[in-house]
Amino acid sequence: MDLVTHINELRSLLNSHRQAGRRIAVVPTMGNLHSGHIHLVNEAHRHGDVVVCTIFVNPMQFGKNEDLDAYPRTLEQDRQKLAAAGCTVLFAPPVSEIYPDGLEQQTVVSVPKVSERHCGISRPGHFDGVATVVSKLFNLVQPDTALFGLKDYQQFMVITRMVADLCFPIKLIGVETQRESSGLALSSRNGYLTPDEKQRAAVLYQTLLESRVRLQAGDSIDRVEAMARVRLEQVGFQPDYYSVCDALSLEPAQPHDSDLVILAAAWMGTTRLIDNLRVQLSSH
Ligand code: PAF
């Protein structure tokens, strides 16, 4: 596996792969890789002859009071895991390579509407940071295919919109969330949880499953959301949002909508976790 830290080197390496007719698949990450990321790399092998993983803790998507400095940076362990997974190229640039003139002067890619609700309210500017860095990474790697985990469902919808609006010739693949046996979605932020918090955190997914059963049994959206918040609070979560939405627009679901997603974010102690679940209702 080639470890590349500079743009020029990345471009010339990928140009030679492209000239040899190889298809490129990319898995963008912020590192601290867990088996969910490795699952993305394994999936990427099905779509590309060359699999590029990027590791970049993107300062632009962290708010002032968020965990940018504390965010775990584990490049050597990540490198070993990616090499073992058969990744072809690891691109791990320093901040100065991606934002050579700092963040103040950086052109911002902003995706309206789908960025504005849910995490967009709790984390102002977050999705501008994501869309900006992902568009830069897409321009640098010029992949045929890009894979993202669906745990970050709203992020995936933001990137989908951006790819369509900015005419990136890239196929996007959303990969199912990988979970611990308790149901807890794999996330780098799980590392912040104490063993007791981790056990209680599994209730987030259980609550999503219960909500789906209730919705499919005909319970009203308001009632389902309210009951879920109570359930989360019972185990010590502080819910940020818990919202039954249309699966494409992410607008609050209307009674006639049948393709839904429940989006949830909640604090367990000082750790903010997100998760989601798709729900199909038989059309009425
Ligand atoms: O999901 C992530 O890890 C990040 O938001 C991403 C897509 C790599 C952009 O920094």
Tab-separated table of C-alpha atoms and ligand atoms in Angstrom:
chain	number	residue	atom	x	y	z
A	1	MET	CA	0.000	0.000	0.000
A	2	ASP	CA	1.289	3.478	-0.874
A	3	LEU	CA	1.064	6.084	1.901
A	4	VAL	CA	0.816	9.513	0.303
A	5	THR	CA	0.695	12.837	2.135
A	6	HIS	CA	1.043	15.350	-0.702
A	7	ILE	CA	-1.336	16.283	-3.500
A	8	ASN	CA	1.212	16.205	-6.340
A	9	GLU	CA	2.293	12.712	-5.398
A	10	LEU	CA	-1.338	11.549	-5.137
A	11	ARG	CA	-2.201	12.998	-8.541
A	12	SER	CA	0.735	11.414	-10.361
A	13	LEU	CA	0.196	8.022	-8.687
A	14	LEU	CA	-3.532	7.979	-9.516
A	15	ASN	CA	-2.910	9.247	-13.058
A	16	SER	CA	-0.736	6.232	-13.744
A	17	HIS	CA	-3.465	3.901	-12.404
A	18	ARG	CA	-6.064	5.708	-14.536
A	19	GLN	CA	-3.884	5.521	-17.663
A	20	ALA	CA	-3.600	1.780	-17.101
A	21	GLY	CA	-7.415	1.667	-17.273
A	22	ARG	CA	-7.961	0.905	-13.589
A	23	ARG	CA	-11.190	2.000	-11.889
A	24	ILE	CA	-10.745	3.971	-8.689
A	25	ALA	CA	-12.927	3.612	-5.595
A	26	VAL	CA	-12.470	5.959	-2.638
A	27	VAL	CA	-13.399	5.653	1.036
A	28	PRO	CA	-13.122	9.078	2.719
A	29	THR	CA	-12.586	8.885	6.500
A	30	MET	CA	-11.268	10.837	9.458
A	31	GLY	CA	-9.204	7.856	10.616
A	32	ASN	CA	-9.328	5.999	13.949
A	33	LEU	CA	-10.578	3.155	11.837
A	34	HIS	CA	-12.897	0.484	13.202
A	35	SER	CA	-14.395	-2.561	11.535
A	36	GLY	CA	-17.145	-0.409	9.984
A	37	HIS	CA	-14.492	1.458	7.982
A	38	ILE	CA	-12.770	-1.785	7.010
A	39	HIS	CA	-16.140	-3.063	5.815
A	40	LEU	CA	-16.296	0.011	3.522
A	41	VAL	CA	-12.819	-0.815	2.188
A	42	ASN	CA	-13.879	-4.427	1.563
A	43	GLU	CA	-16.961	-3.192	-0.287
A	44	ALA	CA	-14.793	-0.752	-2.266
A	45	HIS	CA	-12.856	-3.703	-3.719
A	46	ARG	CA	-16.070	-4.725	-5.483
A	47	HIS	CA	-16.209	-1.381	-7.301
A	48	GLY	CA	-12.590	-0.432	-7.971
A	49	ASP	CA	-9.335	-2.014	-9.084
A	50	VAL	CA	-7.613	0.641	-7.000
A	51	VAL	CA	-8.975	1.390	-3.522
A	52	VAL	CA	-8.013	4.759	-2.053
A	53	CYS	CA	-8.714	5.507	1.604
A	54	THR	CA	-8.356	9.105	2.760
A	55	ILE	CA	-7.667	9.993	6.381
A	56	PHE	CA	-8.121	13.660	7.195
A	57	VAL	CA	-9.518	15.084	10.428
A	58	ASN	CA	-11.216	18.017	8.747
A	59	PRO	CA	-11.110	21.128	10.967
A	60	MET	CA	-13.758	22.809	8.830
A	61	GLN	CA	-16.515	20.444	9.958
A	62	PHE	CA	-15.922	20.876	13.703
A	63	GLY	CA	-17.643	23.669	15.653
A	64	LYS	CA	-15.757	25.856	18.125
A	65	ASN	CA	-16.786	23.795	21.155
A	66	GLU	CA	-16.440	20.405	19.499
A	67	ASP	CA	-13.828	17.660	19.818
A	68	LEU	CA	-11.348	18.622	17.039
A	69	ASP	CA	-8.290	18.562	19.327
A	70	ALA	CA	-9.441	15.469	21.225
A	71	TYR	CA	-10.437	13.583	18.071
A	72	PRO	CA	-8.370	10.363	18.095
A	73	ARG	CA	-5.489	10.323	15.602
A	74	THR	CA	-4.137	6.794	15.165
A	75	LEU	CA	-2.370	6.879	11.799
A	76	GLU	CA	0.052	3.989	12.355
A	77	GLN	CA	-2.675	1.557	13.522
A	78	ASP	CA	-4.928	2.761	10.702
A	79	ARG	CA	-2.162	2.206	8.154
A	80	GLN	CA	-1.705	-1.383	9.318
A	81	LYS	CA	-5.446	-2.120	9.199
A	82	LEU	CA	-5.753	-0.695	5.686
A	83	ALA	CA	-2.713	-2.597	4.430
A	84	ALA	CA	-4.213	-5.810	5.850
A	85	ALA	CA	-7.499	-5.009	4.071
A	86	GLY	CA	-5.692	-4.703	0.729
A	87	CYS	CA	-6.161	-0.939	0.354
A	88	THR	CA	-4.040	0.343	-2.548
A	89	VAL	CA	-3.404	3.963	-1.570
A	90	LEU	CA	-3.723	5.759	1.765
A	91	PHE	CA	-3.928	9.533	1.350
A	92	ALA	CA	-3.304	11.206	4.719
A	93	PRO	CA	-2.520	14.865	4.063
A	94	PRO	CA	-1.606	17.456	6.708
A	95	VAL	CA	-4.053	20.341	7.213
A	96	SER	CA	-1.675	22.696	5.349
A	97	GLU	CA	-2.045	20.581	2.210
A	98	ILE	CA	-5.846	20.802	2.135
A	99	TYR	CA	-6.189	24.354	3.471
A	100	PRO	CA	-2.892	26.040	2.464
A	101	ASP	CA	-4.341	29.530	3.023
A	102	GLY	CA	-6.267	28.647	6.182
A	103	LEU	CA	-10.011	28.296	6.578
A	104	GLU	CA	-10.915	31.980	6.377
A	105	GLN	CA	-10.288	32.282	2.631
A	106	GLN	CA	-11.500	28.812	1.700
A	107	THR	CA	-14.294	28.623	-0.886
A	108	VAL	CA	-17.253	26.956	0.812
A	109	VAL	CA	-19.541	24.358	-0.736
A	110	SER	CA	-22.943	24.692	0.863
A	111	VAL	CA	-25.840	22.359	0.136
A	112	PRO	CA	-29.161	24.047	0.950
A	113	LYS	CA	-32.254	22.419	2.473
A	114	VAL	CA	-30.966	18.918	3.264
A	115	SER	CA	-28.112	20.441	5.343
A	116	GLU	CA	-30.387	22.686	7.314
A	117	ARG	CA	-32.273	20.354	9.675
A	118	HIS	CA	-31.261	17.853	12.374
A	119	CYS	CA	-27.439	17.860	12.719
A	120	GLY	CA	-27.421	21.081	10.688
A	121	ILE	CA	-29.220	22.832	13.565
A	122	SER	CA	-27.155	21.322	16.379
A	123	ARG	CA	-23.870	21.703	14.506
A	124	PRO	CA	-24.051	24.941	12.486
A	125	GLY	CA	-21.590	24.921	9.589
A	126	HIS	CA	-20.861	21.206	9.971
A	127	PHE	CA	-22.258	20.161	6.600
A	128	ASP	CA	-20.573	23.074	4.811
A	129	GLY	CA	-17.311	21.679	6.178
A	130	VAL	CA	-18.191	18.160	5.052
A	131	ALA	CA	-19.360	19.219	1.565
A	132	THR	CA	-16.293	21.415	1.074
A	133	VAL	CA	-13.736	18.795	2.066
A	134	VAL	CA	-15.494	15.974	0.217
A	135	SER	CA	-15.638	18.056	-2.968
A	136	LYS	CA	-11.910	18.776	-2.603
A	137	LEU	CA	-11.164	15.090	-2.043
A	138	PHE	CA	-13.301	14.184	-5.061
A	139	ASN	CA	-11.368	16.657	-7.217
A	140	LEU	CA	-8.043	15.297	-5.962
A	141	VAL	CA	-8.813	11.582	-6.234
A	142	GLN	CA	-11.260	11.757	-9.186
A	143	PRO	CA	-12.765	8.416	-8.222
A	144	ASP	CA	-15.247	6.422	-10.274
A	145	THR	CA	-17.009	5.366	-7.077
A	146	ALA	CA	-17.138	6.709	-3.508
A	147	LEU	CA	-18.391	4.773	-0.496
A	148	PHE	CA	-19.820	6.195	2.721
A	149	GLY	CA	-21.380	4.590	5.785
A	150	LEU	CA	-25.112	5.134	6.208
A	151	LYS	CA	-24.771	5.727	9.962
A	152	ASP	CA	-24.256	9.327	8.832
A	153	TYR	CA	-27.474	9.252	6.839
A	154	GLN	CA	-27.921	13.012	6.610
A	155	GLN	CA	-24.287	13.395	5.513
A	156	PHE	CA	-24.897	10.845	2.755
A	157	MET	CA	-27.934	12.783	1.534
A	158	VAL	CA	-25.960	16.051	1.591
A	159	ILE	CA	-23.171	14.467	-0.486
A	160	THR	CA	-25.705	12.894	-2.864
A	161	ARG	CA	-27.240	16.321	-3.497
A	162	MET	CA	-23.815	17.927	-3.923
A	163	VAL	CA	-22.680	15.293	-6.442
A	164	ALA	CA	-25.854	15.827	-8.483
A	165	ASP	CA	-25.759	19.636	-8.327
A	166	LEU	CA	-22.037	19.982	-9.079
A	167	CYS	CA	-22.076	17.269	-11.776
A	168	PHE	CA	-19.359	15.095	-10.255
A	169	PRO	CA	-19.119	11.986	-12.486
A	170	ILE	CA	-18.987	9.746	-9.412
A	171	LYS	CA	-21.183	6.836	-8.372
A	172	LEU	CA	-22.034	7.053	-4.671
A	173	ILE	CA	-22.612	3.969	-2.578
A	174	GLY	CA	-24.159	4.105	0.883
A	175	VAL	CA	-23.129	1.098	2.949
A	176	GLU	CA	-25.295	-0.326	5.748
A	177	THR	CA	-24.294	0.609	9.295
A	178	GLN	CA	-22.103	-1.933	11.046
A	179	ARG	CA	-23.123	-2.655	14.652
A	180	GLU	CA	-21.827	-4.268	17.803
A	181	SER	CA	-23.753	-7.351	18.966
A	182	SER	CA	-25.696	-5.016	21.323
A	183	GLY	CA	-26.915	-3.068	18.275
A	184	LEU	CA	-24.767	-0.013	19.014
A	185	ALA	CA	-23.659	1.512	15.697
A	186	LEU	CA	-19.882	1.408	15.245
A	187	SER	CA	-18.410	4.896	15.549
A	188	SER	CA	-15.042	6.371	16.397
A	189	ARG	CA	-16.837	8.344	19.119
A	190	ASN	CA	-17.816	5.112	20.948
A	191	GLY	CA	-14.248	5.193	22.259
A	192	TYR	CA	-15.250	8.140	24.481
A	193	LEU	CA	-17.897	6.024	26.310
A	194	THR	CA	-17.284	4.313	29.654
A	195	PRO	CA	-18.250	0.586	29.716
A	196	ASP	CA	-21.464	1.479	31.577
A	197	GLU	CA	-22.363	4.248	29.119
A	198	LYS	CA	-21.653	1.918	26.226
A	199	GLN	CA	-24.102	-0.634	27.580
A	200	ARG	CA	-26.822	1.998	27.992
A	201	ALA	CA	-26.022	3.507	24.587
A	202	ALA	CA	-27.297	0.331	22.906
A	203	VAL	CA	-30.809	1.508	23.827
A	204	LEU	CA	-30.589	4.073	21.016
A	205	TYR	CA	-30.855	1.366	18.359
A	206	GLN	CA	-33.417	-0.626	20.376
A	207	THR	CA	-35.543	2.524	20.547
A	208	LEU	CA	-35.312	2.987	16.778
A	209	LEU	CA	-36.445	-0.607	16.261
A	210	GLU	CA	-39.366	-0.115	18.697
A	211	SER	CA	-40.362	3.079	16.889
A	212	ARG	CA	-40.423	1.266	13.570
A	213	VAL	CA	-42.739	-1.397	14.956
A	214	ARG	CA	-45.050	1.307	16.342
A	215	LEU	CA	-45.112	3.270	13.072
A	216	GLN	CA	-45.851	0.137	11.085
A	217	ALA	CA	-48.637	-0.685	13.537
A	218	GLY	CA	-50.194	2.702	12.760
A	219	ASP	CA	-49.119	4.805	15.766
A	220	SER	CA	-48.947	8.533	15.079
A	221	ILE	CA	-45.576	10.119	14.395
A	222	ASP	CA	-45.914	12.568	17.306
A	223	ARG	CA	-46.653	9.764	19.737
A	224	VAL	CA	-43.802	7.591	18.457
A	225	GLU	CA	-41.303	10.457	18.738
A	226	ALA	CA	-42.488	11.379	22.237
A	227	MET	CA	-42.310	7.791	23.508
A	228	ALA	CA	-38.829	7.373	22.074
A	229	ARG	CA	-37.561	10.488	23.856
A	230	VAL	CA	-38.936	9.173	27.168
A	231	ARG	CA	-37.270	5.791	26.608
A	232	LEU	CA	-33.918	7.426	25.836
A	233	GLU	CA	-34.115	9.685	28.879
A	234	GLN	CA	-34.896	6.661	31.085
A	235	VAL	CA	-31.437	5.224	30.393
A	236	GLY	CA	-29.631	8.545	30.795
A	237	PHE	CA	-29.552	9.861	27.234
A	238	GLN	CA	-30.181	13.527	26.607
A	239	PRO	CA	-31.909	13.484	23.218
A	240	ASP	CA	-30.792	16.173	20.781
A	241	TYR	CA	-33.326	15.293	18.091
A	242	TYR	CA	-35.469	12.270	17.318
A	243	SER	CA	-37.344	12.786	14.124
A	244	VAL	CA	-39.397	10.700	11.735
A	245	CYS	CA	-38.679	12.109	8.270
A	246	ASP	CA	-39.222	11.590	4.598
A	247	ALA	CA	-36.250	9.416	3.589
A	248	LEU	CA	-35.196	11.641	0.670
A	249	SER	CA	-35.944	15.233	1.638
A	250	LEU	CA	-35.379	14.661	5.399
A	251	GLU	CA	-38.345	16.987	5.995
A	252	PRO	CA	-40.697	15.920	8.820
A	253	ALA	CA	-42.798	12.999	7.596
A	254	GLN	CA	-46.351	13.743	6.528
A	255	PRO	CA	-49.172	11.252	7.117
A	256	HIS	CA	-49.197	10.123	3.434
A	257	ASP	CA	-45.389	9.519	3.242
A	258	SER	CA	-44.391	5.861	3.086
A	259	ASP	CA	-40.594	5.863	2.599
A	260	LEU	CA	-39.312	7.131	5.932
A	261	VAL	CA	-36.173	7.364	8.005
A	262	ILE	CA	-35.981	7.974	11.731
A	263	LEU	CA	-33.005	10.204	12.479
A	264	ALA	CA	-31.695	10.370	16.034
A	265	ALA	CA	-28.936	12.164	17.913
A	266	ALA	CA	-28.508	11.975	21.663
A	267	TRP	CA	-25.901	12.719	24.312
A	268	MET	CA	-24.673	9.947	26.553
A	269	GLY	CA	-22.637	11.855	29.129
A	270	THR	CA	-20.287	14.054	27.108
A	271	THR	CA	-20.532	11.944	23.946
A	272	ARG	CA	-22.940	12.767	21.165
A	273	LEU	CA	-24.123	9.685	19.248
A	274	ILE	CA	-26.180	9.497	16.077
A	275	ASP	CA	-28.091	6.657	14.486
A	276	ASN	CA	-31.004	6.121	12.110
A	277	LEU	CA	-33.387	3.517	10.768
A	278	ARG	CA	-35.277	3.275	7.490
A	279	VAL	CA	-39.003	2.537	7.758
A	280	GLN	CA	-41.281	1.502	4.901
A	281	LEU	CA	-44.984	1.928	5.462
A	282	SER	CA	-47.429	0.253	3.149
A	283	SER	CA	-48.764	3.134	1.027
A	284	HIS	CA	-52.137	4.367	2.112
B	1	PAF	O1	-17.805	10.722	7.771
B	1	PAF	C1	-16.656	11.163	7.907
B	1	PAF	O2	-15.753	10.503	8.409
B	1	PAF	C2	-16.362	12.589	7.465
B	1	PAF	O3	-17.442	13.419	7.674
B	1	PAF	C3	-15.888	12.672	6.011
B	1	PAF	C4	-16.953	12.213	5.036
B	1	PAF	C5	-14.630	11.846	5.819
B	1	PAF	C6	-15.549	14.127	5.646
B	1	PAF	O4	-14.560	14.634	6.469
